[in-house]
Short mmCIF file of C-alpha atoms and ligand atoms in Angstrom, two decimals:
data_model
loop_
_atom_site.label_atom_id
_atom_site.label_comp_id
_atom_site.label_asym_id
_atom_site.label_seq_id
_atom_site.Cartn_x
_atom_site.Cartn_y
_atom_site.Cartn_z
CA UNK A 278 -34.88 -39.97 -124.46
CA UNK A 279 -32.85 -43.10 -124.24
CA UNK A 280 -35.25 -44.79 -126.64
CA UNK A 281 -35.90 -41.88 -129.17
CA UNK A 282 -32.18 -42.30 -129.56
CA UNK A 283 -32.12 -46.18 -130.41
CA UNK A 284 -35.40 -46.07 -132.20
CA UNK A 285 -34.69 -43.20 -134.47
CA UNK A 286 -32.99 -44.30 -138.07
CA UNK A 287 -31.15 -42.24 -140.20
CA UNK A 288 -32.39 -42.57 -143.84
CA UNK A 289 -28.43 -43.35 -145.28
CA UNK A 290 -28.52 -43.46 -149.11
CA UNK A 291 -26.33 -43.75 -151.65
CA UNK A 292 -26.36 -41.72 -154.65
CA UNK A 293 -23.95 -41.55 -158.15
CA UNK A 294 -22.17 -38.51 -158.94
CA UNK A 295 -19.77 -37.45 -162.01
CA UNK A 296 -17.51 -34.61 -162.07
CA UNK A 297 -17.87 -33.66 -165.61
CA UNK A 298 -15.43 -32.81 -168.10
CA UNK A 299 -15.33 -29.21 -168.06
CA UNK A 300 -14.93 -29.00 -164.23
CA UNK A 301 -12.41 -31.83 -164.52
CA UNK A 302 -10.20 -29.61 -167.05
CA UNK A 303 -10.48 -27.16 -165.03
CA UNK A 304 -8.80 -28.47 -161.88
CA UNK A 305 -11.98 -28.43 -160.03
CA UNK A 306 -12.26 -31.68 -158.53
CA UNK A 307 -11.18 -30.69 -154.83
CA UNK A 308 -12.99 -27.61 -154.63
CA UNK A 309 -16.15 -29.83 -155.46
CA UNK A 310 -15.74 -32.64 -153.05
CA UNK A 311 -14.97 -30.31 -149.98
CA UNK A 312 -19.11 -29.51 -151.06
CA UNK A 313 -20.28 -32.98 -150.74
CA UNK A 314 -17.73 -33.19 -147.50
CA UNK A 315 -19.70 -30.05 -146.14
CA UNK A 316 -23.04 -31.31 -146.92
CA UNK A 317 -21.92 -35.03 -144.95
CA UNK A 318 -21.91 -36.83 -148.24
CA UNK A 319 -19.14 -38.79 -147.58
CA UNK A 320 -17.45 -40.21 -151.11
CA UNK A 321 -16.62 -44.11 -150.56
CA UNK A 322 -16.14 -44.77 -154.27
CA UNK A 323 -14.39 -42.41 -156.87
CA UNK A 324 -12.55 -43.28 -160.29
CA UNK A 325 -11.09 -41.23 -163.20
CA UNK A 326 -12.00 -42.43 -166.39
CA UNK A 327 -12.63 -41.30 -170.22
CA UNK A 328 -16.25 -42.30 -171.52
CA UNK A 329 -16.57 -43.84 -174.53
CA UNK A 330 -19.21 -42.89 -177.14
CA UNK A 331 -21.15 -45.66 -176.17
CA UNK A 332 -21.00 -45.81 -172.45
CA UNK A 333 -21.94 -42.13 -172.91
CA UNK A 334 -24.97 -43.02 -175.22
CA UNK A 335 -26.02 -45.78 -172.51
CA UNK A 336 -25.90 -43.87 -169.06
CA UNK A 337 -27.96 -41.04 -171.37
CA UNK A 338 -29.92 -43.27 -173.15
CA UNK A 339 -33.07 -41.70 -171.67
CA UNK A 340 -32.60 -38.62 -173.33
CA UNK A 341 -31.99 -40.39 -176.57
CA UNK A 342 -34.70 -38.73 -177.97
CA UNK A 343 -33.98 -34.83 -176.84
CA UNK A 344 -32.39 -32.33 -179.23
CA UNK A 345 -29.53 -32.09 -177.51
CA UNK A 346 -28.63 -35.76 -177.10
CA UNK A 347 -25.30 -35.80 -179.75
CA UNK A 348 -24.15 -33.01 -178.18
CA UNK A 349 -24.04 -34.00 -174.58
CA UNK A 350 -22.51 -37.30 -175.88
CA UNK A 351 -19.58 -35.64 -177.42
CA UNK A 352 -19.55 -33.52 -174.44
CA UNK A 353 -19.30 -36.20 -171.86
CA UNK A 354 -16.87 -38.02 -174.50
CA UNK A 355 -14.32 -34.91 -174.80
CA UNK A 356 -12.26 -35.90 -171.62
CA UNK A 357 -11.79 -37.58 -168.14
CA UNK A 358 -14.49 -37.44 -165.89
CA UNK A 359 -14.30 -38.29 -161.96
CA UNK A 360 -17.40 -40.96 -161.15
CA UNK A 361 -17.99 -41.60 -157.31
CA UNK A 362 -20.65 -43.06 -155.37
CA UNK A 363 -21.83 -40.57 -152.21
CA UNK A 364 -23.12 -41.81 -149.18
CA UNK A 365 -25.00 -39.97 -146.62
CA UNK A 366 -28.40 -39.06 -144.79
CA UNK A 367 -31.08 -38.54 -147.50
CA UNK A 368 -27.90 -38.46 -150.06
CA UNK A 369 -29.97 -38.55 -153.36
CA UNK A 370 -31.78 -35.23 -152.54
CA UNK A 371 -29.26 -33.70 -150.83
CA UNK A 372 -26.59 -33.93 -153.86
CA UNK A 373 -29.48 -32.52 -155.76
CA UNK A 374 -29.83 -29.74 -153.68
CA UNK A 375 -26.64 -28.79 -153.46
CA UNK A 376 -25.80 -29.17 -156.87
CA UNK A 377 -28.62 -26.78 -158.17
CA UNK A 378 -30.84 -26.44 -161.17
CA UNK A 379 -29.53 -27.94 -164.46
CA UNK A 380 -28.54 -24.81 -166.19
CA UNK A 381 -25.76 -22.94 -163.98
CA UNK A 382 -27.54 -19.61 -164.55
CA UNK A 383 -30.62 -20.46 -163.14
CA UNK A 384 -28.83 -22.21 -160.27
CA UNK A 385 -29.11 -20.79 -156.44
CA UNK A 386 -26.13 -19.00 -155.12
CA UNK A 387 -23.63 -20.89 -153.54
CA UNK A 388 -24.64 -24.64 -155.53
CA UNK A 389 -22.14 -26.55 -157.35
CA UNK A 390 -23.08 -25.83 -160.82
CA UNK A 391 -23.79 -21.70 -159.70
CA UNK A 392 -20.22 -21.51 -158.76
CA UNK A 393 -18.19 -24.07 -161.45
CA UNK A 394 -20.62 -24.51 -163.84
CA UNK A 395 -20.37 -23.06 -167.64
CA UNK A 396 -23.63 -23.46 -169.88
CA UNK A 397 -26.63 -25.49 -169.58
CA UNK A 398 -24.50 -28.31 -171.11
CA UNK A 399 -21.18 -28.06 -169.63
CA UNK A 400 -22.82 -28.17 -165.50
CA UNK A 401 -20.12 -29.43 -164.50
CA UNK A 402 -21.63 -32.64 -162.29
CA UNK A 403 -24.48 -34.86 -162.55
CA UNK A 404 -26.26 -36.24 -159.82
CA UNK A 405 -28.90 -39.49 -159.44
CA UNK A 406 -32.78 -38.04 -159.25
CA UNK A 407 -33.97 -40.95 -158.10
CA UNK A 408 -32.91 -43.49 -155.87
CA UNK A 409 -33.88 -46.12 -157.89
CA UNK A 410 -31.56 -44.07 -160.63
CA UNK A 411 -29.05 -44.01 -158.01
CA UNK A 412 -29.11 -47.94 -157.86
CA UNK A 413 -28.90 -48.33 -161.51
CA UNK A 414 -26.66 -45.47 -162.39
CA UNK A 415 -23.84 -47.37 -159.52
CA UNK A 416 -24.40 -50.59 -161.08
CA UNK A 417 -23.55 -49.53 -164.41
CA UNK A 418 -20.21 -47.93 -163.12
CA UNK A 419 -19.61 -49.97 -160.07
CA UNK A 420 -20.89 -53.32 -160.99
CA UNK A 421 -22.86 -54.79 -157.73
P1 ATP B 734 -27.85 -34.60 -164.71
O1 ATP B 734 -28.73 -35.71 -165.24
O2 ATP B 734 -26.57 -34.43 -165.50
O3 ATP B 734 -27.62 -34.67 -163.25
P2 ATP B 734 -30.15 -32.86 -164.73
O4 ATP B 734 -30.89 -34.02 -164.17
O5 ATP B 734 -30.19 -31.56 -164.00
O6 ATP B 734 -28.63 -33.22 -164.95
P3 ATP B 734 -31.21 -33.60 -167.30
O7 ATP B 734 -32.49 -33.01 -167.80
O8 ATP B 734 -31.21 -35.00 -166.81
O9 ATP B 734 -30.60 -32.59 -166.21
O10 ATP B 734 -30.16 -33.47 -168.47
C1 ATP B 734 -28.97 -34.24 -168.46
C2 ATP B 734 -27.82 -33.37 -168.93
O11 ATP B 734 -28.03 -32.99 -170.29
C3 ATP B 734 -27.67 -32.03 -168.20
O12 ATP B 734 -26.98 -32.12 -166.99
C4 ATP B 734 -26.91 -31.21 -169.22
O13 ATP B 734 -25.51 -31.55 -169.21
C5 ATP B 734 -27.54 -31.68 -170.51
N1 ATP B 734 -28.67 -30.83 -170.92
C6 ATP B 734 -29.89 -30.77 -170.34
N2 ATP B 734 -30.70 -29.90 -170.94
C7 ATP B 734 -29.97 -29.38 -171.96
C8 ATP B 734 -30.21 -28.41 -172.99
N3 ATP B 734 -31.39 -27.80 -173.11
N4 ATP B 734 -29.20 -28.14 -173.85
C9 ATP B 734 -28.01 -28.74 -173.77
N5 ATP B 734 -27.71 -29.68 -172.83
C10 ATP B 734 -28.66 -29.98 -171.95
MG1 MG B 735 -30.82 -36.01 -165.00
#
């Protein structure tokens, strides 16, 4: 028992998450980080800050190509947004999870975007979906 206990390793991650701007405006930000709190993601980095047009068009620049790529730039752009970094046991799926599918009406009861989310667009948070992501996507708001 005594060595099952040294031996076994938690898998601690760390994963990137915005607050978007519609859940910002709204005055959800505490109501959202008592989830990840819940869930053991622990935040150990968070800053407020306003995108600009092209740190939007960068951190999307994968989906540069979609139909819907102006559009979530000007929606990212159109006010503050709370970035933070997440740290926990297997943090990368968990925020995931607990976030929910992408558009808020598909989304499982009781998930972030289910219960403060507005359209497809406005989700109100983003999570990593990768951890190698989740290392880029904290380097480009965090530096190393
Ligand atoms: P995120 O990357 O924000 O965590 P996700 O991984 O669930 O969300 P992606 O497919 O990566 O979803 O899309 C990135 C973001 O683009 C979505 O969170 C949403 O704000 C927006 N988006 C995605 N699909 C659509 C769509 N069909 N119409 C409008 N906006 C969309
Ligand atoms: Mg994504």
């Amino acid at each position: 028992m005594l060595q099952y206990l040294i031996f076994q390793r938690k898998n601690v991650e760390q994963t990137l998450s915005i607050i978007k701007p519609d859940a910002v405006k709204q005055g959800f930000e505490s109501q959202i980080n008592e989830r990840f709190e819940k869930s053991e993601l622990r935040i150990v980095k968070q800053k407020k800050l306003h995108l600009t047009k092209e740190e939007a068009e960068n951190f999307y620049a994968v989906h540069k190509e979609r139909p819907f790529f102006n559009a979530l730039v000007a929606y990212m752009t159109s006010g503050e947004v709370i970035v933070q970094v997440l740290e926990g046991e297997n943090a990368v799926m968990r925020n995931r999870e607990i976030m929910g599918a992408t558009d808020p009406k598909a989304a499982a009861p009781g998930t972030i975007r289910k219960d403060f989310g507005q359209s497809i667009e406005a989700n109100a948070v983003h999570g990593s979906d990768s951890l190698e992501n989740a290392t880029n996507e904290i380097k480009f708001f965090f530096g190393d």
